[in-house]
Amino acid sequence: MPRDTGIGAATLRREDVRFLTGTGEYTDDIVLAKQTYAVFARSTVAHGKIKSIDTSAAAQMPGVLAVFTGDDFVDVGGNPAGWLINSRDGEPMKEPKRPVLAHGKVRHVGDAYAAVIAETVEQARDAVEAIEADIEELPAIIDMNAALSSSTYVHDEIETNQCFDWGWIEDNREATDTAIKNAHHVTTLELVNNRLVPNAMEPRASIGSYKASTGEYTLHTTSQNPHLTRLLISAFVLGIPENMLTVIAPDVGGGFGSKIYHYGEEALVLAAAKQVGRPVKWTADRTESFLTDAHGRDHVTKIELALDAEGNFLAFRTDTKANVGAYLSNFSTATPTFLHGTLMGGNYTVPLVYVNVKAVFTNTAPVDAYRGAGRPEATYSIERVIDKAARELGMDPIELRRKNFVKPDQYPYASAAGLEYDAGNYDALMDKMEEVADISGFEARRKASEAKGLMRGLGVNAYIEACGIAPSNLVGVLGSRVGLYDAATVRVNATGNISVMVGAHSHGQGHETAFPQVVSDMLGIDASTIDIVHGDTSKIPFGMGTYGSRSLAVCGSAVVRATEKIIVKAKKIAAHMLEVTDQDISLNDGVFSVEGTNKSVTFGEVALKAYIPHDYPLESIEPGLEETAFYDPANFTYPSGAYACEVEVDPETGKVRVDRMCAVDDFGNVINPMIVTGQVHGGLAQGIGQALVEQTFYDEYGQLLSASYMDYTMPRADDLPMFQVDHSQGTPCVHNPLGVKGCGEAGAIGSPPTVVNAVVDALQSGGHNITHIDMPVTPVRVWEAMQNAK
Amino acid sequence: MTKVTMTVNGKAVSGDVEGRTLLSAFLREDQGLTGTHVGCDTSQCGACVVHVNGKAVKSCTMFASEANGAAVDTVEGQTNADGSLNVIQQAFQDHHGLQCGFCTPGMVMSAAALLKENPTPSEAEVREYLEGNICRCTGYHNIVKAIMAASGQDVSAIAAE
Ligand code: FES
Ligand code: FES
């Protein structure tokens, strides 16, 4: 393992030391002077009319400082959706207001309708019990089909439960229908992409504080993107001027999407802090996390694949209902549309793609982007239907995929779903996967399993995804209400060490280690003198945060641009010091030198000169050495991969065990292979979790029956194998300066179809004519499928 | 309120607690030892694991008053005497056995208890022992590898990086 500190080195993570010694600082670890505590009163019914809320007894309870209800927030704004989707008929989507606290109605179990602020958590909790809420229960809208035909509405003012009816690409619709009608063969699959709860191990928490003397607010919060949270609170919800609000996300204990969004609790603790004149802290317990964190997935889909007699793909047609839950979370409308429909061509040269997505309001927790966000749903549909087609046509699933792959000489490739893939080599990934996974040894392993009385299956897939969503002017046309650039400032201090302020915010990705590797490589100075500042809006220029595998591809590019500006300026200073022109200066290993001479100055000497500018060309160069860059990508990046999974299925119990899991990914260039491999591991575990064990279950009354770790199965150490991970087949991204693509979500995108393909293969090998089982593929489902197939 | 006295990481401490105060809350709030994390309310996640009289305990399942007179060890007390990472902590860093760090204190404390009971556990034994510790970030691969490495076993055959 290389132990250098530049690009490509498996540098050990510097953040680990504080995490391993218990000295990390997560939001709930922070204690502000005189802090008070908030506890929320949450709906126990999924849908109800708030007839009255009597807080008078609660207000008299010991230690209580204030009680809030929805009435206190009628004059402030709602928490908005960040992406406008237009329906096929041109109508804009329905956007009912999402208030800080429920007003008029409660719309899901866990919906907060009041909050108590008290001296201690226990006092606040006791006072919440004393709130008398008269809530008339209404019929719960849970099932999406029922929602679409119901005359009971989650939001009465919009008189429908359909948020939008989106078609992509609408101009392809008729041609796709025709192609499917006339095709030699059409494979159809109906499937459910199961609702997941992200379950970052650190529950959400927020502390609001307010300084009356200046009118400044500070919010400490568990956020993947503090600037976005500030923008939403300032511009939409509370109207606090941005320059009067600092948002600080300290160490964040995982997010996986759930901590991208602004939540009402953040606004509440700020408003409450002003009113009580002391900091107000709220920390979710795990049950609250289950009930109120934005969930993921929850699509019900029918997909059809049309093929000709040779197995060439002619068209994909997809019909999806996407659950958005009770309110629109910030990216909830982008996830099932532009992050899903645009990927429905997969890695294939299919000429026609048409996707219809109906987004549906229900009395369940809001659903938004969760690790992969739309791309796992697309990949699952495509790769499951291809597997089914291979079986129907009697073709080898690897060969069928290879036959239809976009080939290396076809880049840039305009996909039928409207994207331009810039680089890739899917055959090379498949070759590598066959080698690493030892596909040729599978039959022998199958025999060994059979000798133990177990059915063994092999599943493969190929995926492509889109990361670093951009560019801003294109996404603006498509409905995005935000820009999707990122920003970085490189500050060279007078003594030559460097602080890099980045808009991305690590919640486990190791930015404090990886970003310095980039700067170290460019300047030729040791990474130990470079450190990262992130997660604090008062210290960094701006930022869109960390999600969508964008940190390195977008923010890393901003770091490169800012560092390039540093080099340009530093060379001018060095040129002055060495009495040459800056074109004569080259920078190697932290030393500026004049080629062909022995004249040189070190990086540190130049830095000092910039801050002590005696004998300095002040008329042409400013003192100081600090540069900022905003980087707006030219295109998405397109990671891709080929995965293989082998499972053993017990015919007696239906229990599935993943025996081998191999992920071969193209992430372009890799900055820190150790971190990249770790990201893949985590994604694989979440994908296997989705495929086999994770089940979010609302009953017909809208009660979340899986609201704790007793009921929601998390993948544990003994559910998973060691993983085989390879990223040797990278094709660099052609449009960003590092040639990187992003690796955070791949594992969770590529693995679910691979696992389910393997289960179906195992069952088929055991003589069970089963073509599909919905996730999670639990023992009960497998056993039932085997009985039904008899 | 009752008064409790115990040693935490070798130091005598005391405090006044309510009957319902959990050991996890006592450590975090009274003692300011926020390395012990709370990730659930059903004793399932293991983020709160500490040692009480040498045994691994989920500190959210024990009242502070029950630890009266006990010797409690937390993640903050695990480094070598010179402040450097101990062999388990170092193995977690060397093998990238942590990402967000939230489960990490519990993992380190569980690993220490495991290696005390079973100095050279197999992969299956490590996985089984970690049944009570949830990690959402790492997929466990590198945690298992780190614990085996900390036990002195050769892990080079387990996929690199
Ligand atoms: S906090 Fe103790 S087990 Fe989860
Ligand atoms: S490192 Fe994040 S939960 Fe384990």
PDB file of C-alpha atoms and ligand atoms in Angstrom, chain A residues 201 709, chain B residues 24 37-49 58-61 132, ligand 1:
ATOM      1  CA  MET A 201     -26.267   5.908  13.251  1.00  0.00           C
ATOM      2  CA  TYR A 709     -34.223  -1.792  15.511  1.00  0.00           C
TER       3      TYR A 709
ATOM      4  CA  SER B  24     -24.854   6.436  29.158  1.00  0.00           C
ATOM      5  CA  HIS B  37     -22.652   7.500  21.840  1.00  0.00           C
ATOM      6  CA  VAL B  38     -26.366   6.870  21.917  1.00  0.00           C
ATOM      7  CA  GLY B  39     -27.736   5.522  18.656  1.00  0.00           C
ATOM      8  CA  CYS B  40     -31.008   3.931  19.671  1.00  0.00           C
ATOM      9  CA  ASP B  41     -33.562   3.555  22.397  1.00  0.00           C
ATOM     10  CA  THR B  42     -33.998  -0.214  22.296  1.00  0.00           C
ATOM     11  CA  SER B  43     -30.516  -1.470  23.270  1.00  0.00           C
ATOM     12  CA  GLN B  44     -29.841  -2.675  19.746  1.00  0.00           C
ATOM     13  CA  CYS B  45     -27.084  -0.565  18.202  1.00  0.00           C
ATOM     14  CA  GLY B  46     -24.091  -0.909  20.512  1.00  0.00           C
ATOM     15  CA  ALA B  47     -22.822   2.663  20.010  1.00  0.00           C
ATOM     16  CA  CYS B  48     -22.886   3.015  23.793  1.00  0.00           C
ATOM     17  CA  VAL B  49     -20.762  -0.006  24.751  1.00  0.00           C
ATOM     18  CA  LYS B  58     -24.452  -1.393  26.680  1.00  0.00           C
ATOM     19  CA  SER B  59     -24.452   1.671  28.890  1.00  0.00           C
ATOM     20  CA  CYS B  60     -27.985   2.546  27.771  1.00  0.00           C
ATOM     21  CA  THR B  61     -29.271  -0.613  29.431  1.00  0.00           C
ATOM     22  CA  GLY B 132     -24.965  -6.243  18.917  1.00  0.00           C
TER      23      GLY B 132
HETATM   24  S1  FES C   1     -27.617   3.342  22.492  1.00  0.00           S
HETATM   25 FE1  FES C   1     -27.186   1.596  23.650  1.00  0.00          FE
HETATM   26  S2  FES C   1     -27.551   0.002  22.277  1.00  0.00           S
HETATM   27 FE2  FES C   1     -28.111   1.748  21.122  1.00  0.00          FE
END
